[in-house]
Amino acid sequence: MKKRPQKRLDYEKELRRAGVRITRPRRTILGILSQTEDHPDALEIFRRAVAVDPSISLSTVYRTMKLLGDMGAIHRHAFEGGPSRFEHASGEHHDHLIDIETGDVIEFKSDRIEQLQDEIAKSLGYDIVHHRLELYGRKRRAG
Amino acid sequence: MKKRPQKRLDYEKELRRAGVRITRPRRTILGILSQTEDHPDALEIFRRAVAVDPSISLSTVYRTMKLLGDMGAIHRHAFEGGPSRFEHASGEHHDHLIDIETGDVIEFKSDRIEQLQDEIAKSLGYDIVHHRLELYGRKRRAG
DNA sequence: ATTTCTGCAAAGCTTTTGCACCACA
DNA sequence: TGTGGTGCAAAAGCTTTGCAGAAAT
């Protein structure tokens, strides 16, 4: 029952603050991202955008995702065997379980795992800058 | 102080058993993999192979890696921001810490993390087929 | 003698980029 | 009105593939 009302306005504010122009294609893409609860790839975002504004280009989608990624407003995930997929960066950090049959993505979080990761890195003499934890699985059937 | 003596012979046996021909380029590539303790990408394997047999092609490297991967003899890792890198599949499962400055890869293993992953997947109604855990970090400087 | 494999070149797929025009501030 | 953004097409980077000739069994 999560609500993500008018996330687009937040994006716009952030963008303006960063000194970037709010153009028609950008507004369209932000609108789509604000309604997005899944993890679409660039082509899928492009398709959804074209439905709103047929003149939009895939380049602009990529450029906008790059822009938002650099600002930290979205995350890009390069899951196995496919193009990068995006999600908004609102909310807390989490990792992903990918359904290898459907491509569905389930988010999860484990403080314990994060803590263990830190310990491991430290013991190896490293500080973690970021990490990637992806579980690829198959839905267990009842019975 | 690990030793990996004559790993090539094992590969060859496996390949013959699988009904594949041991050709000159394959023997060359297997020889290189057997001496490899790092995580080279296809181009790097190609370079090392060319030093032994200048007539080898990059396609053959890719095809051989695919073959060995399908047989489970090597693992392919798609670390962030670069081409896939390979390692032989001998030895036990482990995860990777990637030095974001040098690209160096350090292997580590945590039974506790594996166990937590299983629990998480189960609680979400999934069985894990495989997973990917990569820590991207920077060497902590003394002091 | 077959069947598999190879090198080469071309194509595939995702993502980035050069450029001339367009539009936001 | 000037700078930044856009669409288009081309290119880049990695990997796969079609094909005709070569080599392993």
CSV table of C-alpha atoms (C1' of nucleotides) in Angstrom, one decimal:
chain,number,residue,atom,x,y,z
A,1,MET,CA,0.0,0.0,0.0
A,2,LYS,CA,2.9,2.4,-0.7
A,3,LYS,CA,2.0,5.8,-2.0
A,4,ARG,CA,4.3,7.8,-4.2
A,5,PRO,CA,2.2,10.8,-5.0
A,6,GLN,CA,3.6,13.4,-7.4
A,7,LYS,CA,7.1,12.3,-7.2
A,8,ARG,CA,7.6,14.2,-10.4
A,9,LEU,CA,7.5,17.5,-8.6
A,10,ASP,CA,10.4,16.5,-6.4
A,11,TYR,CA,12.4,15.5,-9.4
A,12,GLU,CA,11.7,18.8,-11.1
A,13,LYS,CA,12.7,20.7,-8.0
A,14,GLU,CA,16.0,18.8,-7.8
A,15,LEU,CA,16.7,19.3,-11.4
A,16,ARG,CA,16.0,23.1,-11.3
A,17,ARG,CA,18.2,23.3,-8.2
A,18,ALA,CA,20.9,21.5,-10.3
A,19,GLY,CA,20.5,24.2,-12.9
A,20,VAL,CA,19.1,22.0,-15.6
A,21,ARG,CA,16.2,23.0,-17.8
A,22,ILE,CA,12.8,21.4,-17.5
A,23,THR,CA,12.0,20.5,-21.1
A,24,ARG,CA,9.0,18.8,-22.6
A,25,PRO,CA,10.7,15.4,-23.0
A,26,ARG,CA,12.2,15.6,-19.5
A,27,ARG,CA,8.8,16.4,-18.0
A,28,THR,CA,7.4,13.4,-19.9
A,29,ILE,CA,10.1,11.0,-18.7
A,30,LEU,CA,9.8,12.3,-15.1
A,31,GLY,CA,6.1,11.8,-15.2
A,32,ILE,CA,6.6,8.2,-16.3
A,33,LEU,CA,9.2,7.5,-13.7
A,34,SER,CA,7.0,9.0,-11.0
A,35,GLN,CA,4.3,6.4,-11.8
A,36,THR,CA,6.7,3.6,-12.1
A,37,GLU,CA,6.8,0.9,-9.4
A,38,ASP,CA,8.7,-1.7,-11.5
A,39,HIS,CA,12.2,-1.7,-12.9
A,40,PRO,CA,11.9,-0.9,-16.6
A,41,ASP,CA,14.8,-0.7,-19.0
A,42,ALA,CA,15.5,2.3,-21.2
A,43,LEU,CA,13.6,0.9,-24.2
A,44,GLU,CA,10.5,0.3,-22.0
A,45,ILE,CA,10.7,3.8,-20.6
A,46,PHE,CA,11.0,5.0,-24.2
A,47,ARG,CA,7.9,3.1,-25.2
A,48,ARG,CA,5.9,4.5,-22.3
A,49,ALA,CA,7.2,8.0,-23.1
A,50,VAL,CA,6.3,7.7,-26.8
A,51,ALA,CA,2.8,6.9,-25.8
A,52,VAL,CA,2.6,10.4,-24.2
A,53,ASP,CA,4.8,12.3,-26.6
A,54,PRO,CA,5.5,10.5,-29.9
A,55,SER,CA,8.4,12.9,-30.8
A,56,ILE,CA,10.6,11.8,-28.0
A,57,SER,CA,13.8,10.0,-28.8
A,58,LEU,CA,15.6,7.0,-27.2
A,59,SER,CA,18.7,9.1,-26.9
A,60,THR,CA,16.9,11.5,-24.7
A,61,VAL,CA,15.7,8.7,-22.5
A,62,TYR,CA,19.3,7.6,-22.1
A,63,ARG,CA,20.6,11.1,-21.5
A,64,THR,CA,17.9,11.7,-18.9
A,65,MET,CA,18.6,8.5,-17.1
A,66,LYS,CA,22.3,9.4,-17.1
A,67,LEU,CA,21.5,12.8,-15.7
A,68,LEU,CA,19.2,11.5,-13.0
A,69,GLY,CA,21.6,8.8,-12.1
A,70,ASP,CA,24.5,11.2,-11.7
A,71,MET,CA,22.2,13.3,-9.4
A,72,GLY,CA,21.4,10.2,-7.4
A,73,ALA,CA,17.7,10.5,-8.2
A,74,ILE,CA,17.5,7.0,-9.7
A,75,HIS,CA,19.5,3.8,-9.6
A,76,ARG,CA,20.7,1.8,-12.6
A,77,HIS,CA,20.9,-1.9,-12.2
A,78,ALA,CA,22.7,-4.2,-14.7
A,79,PHE,CA,21.0,-7.5,-14.0
A,80,GLU,CA,22.2,-10.5,-15.7
A,81,GLY,CA,21.6,-11.1,-19.4
A,82,GLY,CA,19.8,-7.9,-20.3
A,83,PRO,CA,19.9,-4.2,-20.6
A,84,SER,CA,20.1,-1.9,-17.6
A,85,ARG,CA,17.0,-1.4,-15.6
A,86,PHE,CA,16.1,1.7,-13.6
A,87,GLU,CA,14.2,2.6,-10.4
A,88,HIS,CA,13.8,5.8,-8.5
A,89,ALA,CA,16.2,6.2,-5.6
A,90,SER,CA,13.6,7.3,-3.1
A,91,GLY,CA,13.3,5.0,-0.1
A,92,GLU,CA,16.0,3.2,1.7
A,93,HIS,CA,18.7,1.0,0.2
A,94,HIS,CA,17.7,-2.5,-0.7
A,95,ASP,CA,18.9,-5.5,-2.8
A,96,HIS,CA,17.1,-7.5,-5.4
A,97,LEU,CA,15.7,-10.9,-6.0
A,98,ILE,CA,15.1,-11.5,-9.7
A,99,ASP,CA,12.6,-14.1,-10.8
A,100,ILE,CA,14.5,-15.9,-13.6
A,101,GLU,CA,11.3,-17.0,-15.2
A,102,THR,CA,9.4,-13.7,-15.4
A,103,GLY,CA,12.1,-11.1,-14.9
A,104,ASP,CA,10.1,-9.8,-11.9
A,105,VAL,CA,12.2,-8.0,-9.3
A,106,ILE,CA,11.5,-8.2,-5.6
A,107,GLU,CA,13.3,-5.8,-3.3
A,108,PHE,CA,14.6,-6.9,0.1
A,109,LYS,CA,16.9,-5.6,2.7
A,110,SER,CA,19.1,-7.3,5.3
A,111,ASP,CA,21.0,-5.2,7.8
A,112,ARG,CA,22.8,-8.3,8.9
A,113,ILE,CA,24.1,-9.0,5.4
A,114,GLU,CA,25.2,-5.4,5.0
A,115,GLN,CA,27.0,-5.6,8.3
A,116,LEU,CA,28.8,-8.8,7.4
A,117,GLN,CA,29.8,-7.2,4.1
A,118,ASP,CA,31.4,-4.3,5.9
A,119,GLU,CA,33.2,-6.7,8.2
A,120,ILE,CA,34.6,-8.7,5.4
A,121,ALA,CA,35.7,-5.7,3.5
A,122,LYS,CA,37.4,-4.3,6.5
A,123,SER,CA,39.2,-7.5,7.2
A,124,LEU,CA,40.5,-7.4,3.7
A,125,GLY,CA,41.7,-3.8,4.2
A,126,TYR,CA,39.0,-2.2,2.1
A,127,ASP,CA,36.2,0.3,2.5
A,128,ILE,CA,33.1,-0.5,0.5
A,129,VAL,CA,32.1,2.2,-1.9
A,130,HIS,CA,29.0,0.3,-3.1
A,131,HIS,CA,27.9,-3.3,-3.5
A,132,ARG,CA,25.7,-5.4,-5.6
A,133,LEU,CA,23.7,-8.3,-4.2
A,134,GLU,CA,21.3,-10.1,-6.5
A,135,LEU,CA,19.6,-13.3,-5.9
A,136,TYR,CA,18.4,-15.1,-9.0
A,137,GLY,CA,15.6,-17.5,-8.2
A,138,ARG,CA,12.5,-19.5,-9.1
A,139,LYS,CA,9.2,-19.2,-7.4
A,140,ARG,CA,8.7,-22.3,-5.2
A,141,ARG,CA,5.6,-24.0,-6.1
A,142,ALA,CA,3.1,-24.9,-3.4
A,143,GLY,CA,3.3,-28.5,-2.1
B,1,MET,CA,50.6,-20.7,-1.8
B,2,LYS,CA,48.0,-22.5,-3.8
B,3,LYS,CA,49.1,-24.9,-6.5
B,4,ARG,CA,47.1,-25.6,-9.6
B,5,PRO,CA,49.3,-28.0,-11.5
B,6,GLN,CA,48.4,-29.2,-14.9
B,7,LYS,CA,44.8,-28.1,-14.7
B,8,ARG,CA,44.8,-28.2,-18.5
B,9,LEU,CA,44.7,-31.9,-18.5
B,10,ASP,CA,41.5,-31.9,-16.5
B,11,TYR,CA,39.9,-29.5,-18.9
B,12,GLU,CA,40.9,-31.8,-21.8
B,13,LYS,CA,39.5,-34.8,-20.2
B,14,GLU,CA,36.2,-33.1,-19.5
B,15,LEU,CA,36.0,-31.8,-23.0
B,16,ARG,CA,36.7,-35.2,-24.6
B,17,ARG,CA,34.1,-36.7,-22.4
B,18,ALA,CA,31.7,-34.1,-23.6
B,19,GLY,CA,32.5,-35.1,-27.2
B,20,VAL,CA,34.4,-32.0,-28.2
B,21,ARG,CA,37.5,-32.0,-30.3
B,22,ILE,CA,40.8,-30.9,-28.8
B,23,THR,CA,42.0,-28.5,-31.4
B,24,ARG,CA,45.1,-26.4,-31.4
B,25,PRO,CA,43.5,-23.1,-30.5
B,26,ARG,CA,41.5,-24.8,-27.7
B,27,ARG,CA,44.6,-26.4,-26.3
B,28,THR,CA,46.3,-23.0,-26.3
B,29,ILE,CA,43.4,-21.4,-24.5
B,30,LEU,CA,43.2,-24.2,-22.0
B,31,GLY,CA,46.9,-23.8,-21.3
B,32,ILE,CA,46.4,-20.2,-20.6
B,33,LEU,CA,43.5,-20.7,-18.4
B,34,SER,CA,45.3,-23.3,-16.4
B,35,GLN,CA,48.1,-20.8,-15.6
B,36,THR,CA,45.6,-18.0,-14.8
B,37,GLU,CA,45.2,-16.9,-11.2
B,38,ASP,CA,43.5,-13.6,-12.0
B,39,HIS,CA,40.2,-12.7,-13.7
B,40,PRO,CA,41.1,-11.8,-17.3
B,41,ASP,CA,38.5,-10.6,-19.9
B,42,ALA,CA,38.2,-12.2,-23.3
B,43,LEU,CA,40.5,-9.7,-24.9
B,44,GLU,CA,43.2,-10.3,-22.4
B,45,ILE,CA,42.9,-14.1,-22.8
B,46,PHE,CA,43.1,-13.4,-26.6
B,47,ARG,CA,46.3,-11.4,-26.1
B,48,ARG,CA,47.9,-14.1,-24.0
B,49,ALA,CA,46.8,-16.7,-26.6
B,50,VAL,CA,48.2,-14.8,-29.5
B,51,ALA,CA,51.6,-14.7,-27.8
B,52,VAL,CA,51.5,-18.5,-28.0
B,53,ASP,CA,49.7,-19.0,-31.3
B,54,PRO,CA,49.5,-15.8,-33.5
B,55,SER,CA,46.8,-17.4,-35.7
B,56,ILE,CA,44.2,-17.6,-33.0
B,57,SER,CA,41.1,-15.4,-33.3
B,58,LEU,CA,39.1,-13.5,-30.8
B,59,SER,CA,35.9,-15.4,-31.9
B,60,THR,CA,37.5,-18.6,-30.9
B,61,VAL,CA,38.3,-17.3,-27.5
B,62,TYR,CA,34.7,-16.2,-27.0
B,63,ARG,CA,33.4,-19.5,-28.4
B,64,THR,CA,35.7,-21.5,-26.1
B,65,MET,CA,34.7,-19.5,-23.1
B,66,LYS,CA,31.1,-20.1,-23.9
B,67,LEU,CA,31.8,-23.8,-24.3
B,68,LEU,CA,33.6,-24.0,-21.0
B,69,GLY,CA,31.0,-21.9,-19.3
B,70,ASP,CA,28.2,-24.1,-20.4
B,71,MET,CA,30.2,-27.1,-19.1
B,72,GLY,CA,30.6,-25.4,-15.8
B,73,ALA,CA,34.4,-25.5,-16.1
B,74,ILE,CA,34.7,-21.7,-15.8
B,75,HIS,CA,32.7,-18.8,-14.4
B,76,ARG,CA,31.9,-15.6,-16.2
B,77,HIS,CA,31.5,-12.5,-14.2
B,78,ALA,CA,30.0,-9.3,-15.5
B,79,PHE,CA,31.5,-6.8,-13.1
B,80,GLU,CA,30.4,-3.2,-13.4
B,81,GLY,CA,31.6,-1.0,-16.2
B,82,GLY,CA,33.6,-3.4,-18.2
B,83,PRO,CA,33.6,-6.6,-20.3
B,84,SER,CA,33.0,-10.0,-18.7
B,85,ARG,CA,35.9,-11.6,-16.9
B,86,PHE,CA,36.6,-15.2,-16.4
B,87,GLU,CA,38.0,-17.6,-13.9
B,88,HIS,CA,38.2,-21.3,-13.6
B,89,ALA,CA,35.5,-23.0,-11.7
B,90,SER,CA,37.7,-25.2,-9.7
B,91,GLY,CA,37.6,-24.7,-6.0
B,92,GLU,CA,34.7,-23.7,-3.8
B,93,HIS,CA,32.1,-21.0,-4.4
B,94,HIS,CA,33.1,-17.5,-3.4
B,95,ASP,CA,32.1,-13.9,-4.0
B,96,HIS,CA,34.2,-11.0,-5.1
B,97,LEU,CA,35.6,-7.7,-3.8
B,98,ILE,CA,36.6,-5.5,-6.7
B,99,ASP,CA,39.2,-2.8,-6.2
B,100,ILE,CA,37.6,0.2,-8.0
B,101,GLU,CA,40.9,1.8,-8.5
B,102,THR,CA,42.9,-1.1,-9.9
B,103,GLY,CA,40.3,-3.5,-11.0
B,104,ASP,CA,41.9,-6.2,-8.8
B,105,VAL,CA,39.6,-8.9,-7.7
B,106,ILE,CA,39.8,-10.4,-4.2
B,107,GLU,CA,37.8,-13.6,-3.6
B,108,PHE,CA,36.0,-14.1,-0.3
B,109,LYS,CA,33.5,-16.4,1.2
B,110,SER,CA,30.9,-16.1,3.9
B,111,ASP,CA,28.8,-19.1,4.9
B,112,ARG,CA,26.7,-16.8,7.1
B,113,ILE,CA,25.8,-14.5,4.2
B,114,GLU,CA,24.9,-17.5,2.0
B,115,GLN,CA,22.7,-18.8,4.7
B,116,LEU,CA,21.0,-15.4,5.2
B,117,GLN,CA,20.4,-15.3,1.4
B,118,ASP,CA,18.7,-18.6,1.5
B,119,GLU,CA,16.5,-17.6,4.4
B,120,ILE,CA,15.5,-14.4,2.6
B,121,ALA,CA,14.7,-16.2,-0.6
B,122,LYS,CA,12.7,-18.8,1.2
B,123,SER,CA,10.7,-16.2,3.1
B,124,LEU,CA,9.9,-14.6,-0.2
B,125,GLY,CA,8.7,-17.9,-1.6
B,126,TYR,CA,11.8,-18.5,-3.9
B,127,ASP,CA,14.5,-21.0,-4.3
B,128,ILE,CA,17.9,-19.4,-5.2
B,129,VAL,CA,19.3,-20.7,-8.5
B,130,HIS,CA,22.4,-18.6,-8.3
B,131,HIS,CA,23.4,-15.2,-6.8
B,132,ARG,CA,25.8,-12.4,-7.3
B,133,LEU,CA,27.5,-10.6,-4.5
B,134,GLU,CA,30.1,-8.1,-5.4
B,135,LEU,CA,31.7,-5.5,-3.1
B,136,TYR,CA,33.2,-2.5,-4.8
B,137,GLY,CA,35.8,-0.9,-2.6
B,138,ARG,CA,38.9,1.1,-2.1
B,139,LYS,CA,41.9,0.0,-0.3
B,140,ARG,CA,42.1,1.7,3.1
B,141,ARG,CA,45.3,3.5,3.6
B,142,ALA,CA,47.3,2.9,6.6
B,143,GLY,CA,46.9,5.4,9.4
C,1,DA,C1',35.6,-39.2,-45.0
C,2,DT,C1',32.9,-36.7,-42.0
C,3,DT,C1',31.8,-33.7,-38.8
C,4,DT,C1',33.3,-30.1,-36.0
C,5,DC,C1',35.9,-26.1,-35.6
C,6,DT,C1',38.3,-21.9,-37.2
C,7,DG,C1',39.2,-17.3,-39.0
C,8,DC,C1',37.3,-13.5,-41.0
C,9,DA,C1',34.0,-10.2,-41.6
C,10,DA,C1',29.7,-8.8,-40.7
C,11,DA,C1',25.9,-8.1,-37.7
C,12,DG,C1',23.6,-7.6,-33.1
C,13,DC,C1',22.6,-5.2,-29.0
C,14,DT,C1',22.9,-1.7,-25.8
C,15,DT,C1',24.5,2.7,-25.0
C,16,DT,C1',27.0,7.0,-26.2
C,17,DT,C1',28.0,10.9,-29.2
C,18,DG,C1',28.5,14.6,-33.1
C,19,DC,C1',25.9,17.8,-35.2
C,20,DA,C1',22.6,21.1,-36.7
C,21,DC,C1',18.3,22.7,-35.3
C,22,DC,C1',15.1,23.9,-31.5
C,23,DA,C1',13.4,25.8,-27.2
C,24,DC,C1',13.7,26.9,-22.5
C,25,DA,C1',14.9,30.6,-19.2
D,1,DT,C1',18.7,35.8,-27.3
D,2,DG,C1',22.0,32.8,-25.8
D,3,DT,C1',22.9,28.5,-23.8
D,4,DG,C1',21.6,24.0,-23.2
D,5,DG,C1',18.7,20.2,-25.0
D,6,DT,C1',16.8,17.4,-28.7
D,7,DG,C1',16.3,14.2,-32.6
D,8,DC,C1',18.6,11.8,-35.9
D,9,DA,C1',22.1,9.0,-37.5
D,10,DA,C1',26.3,7.3,-36.9
D,11,DA,C1',29.7,5.1,-33.9
D,12,DA,C1',31.5,2.7,-30.0
D,13,DG,C1',32.2,-1.4,-27.2
D,14,DC,C1',31.4,-6.1,-26.4
D,15,DT,C1',29.8,-10.3,-28.1
D,16,DT,C1',27.7,-13.5,-31.4
D,17,DT,C1',27.1,-15.5,-35.9
D,18,DG,C1',27.2,-16.9,-41.2
D,19,DC,C1',30.1,-18.8,-44.1
D,20,DA,C1',33.6,-21.2,-46.7
D,21,DG,C1',37.8,-23.3,-45.9
D,22,DA,C1',40.7,-26.2,-42.5
D,23,DA,C1',41.5,-29.8,-39.2
D,24,DA,C1',40.5,-33.4,-35.9
D,25,DT,C1',38.7,-38.1,-35.3
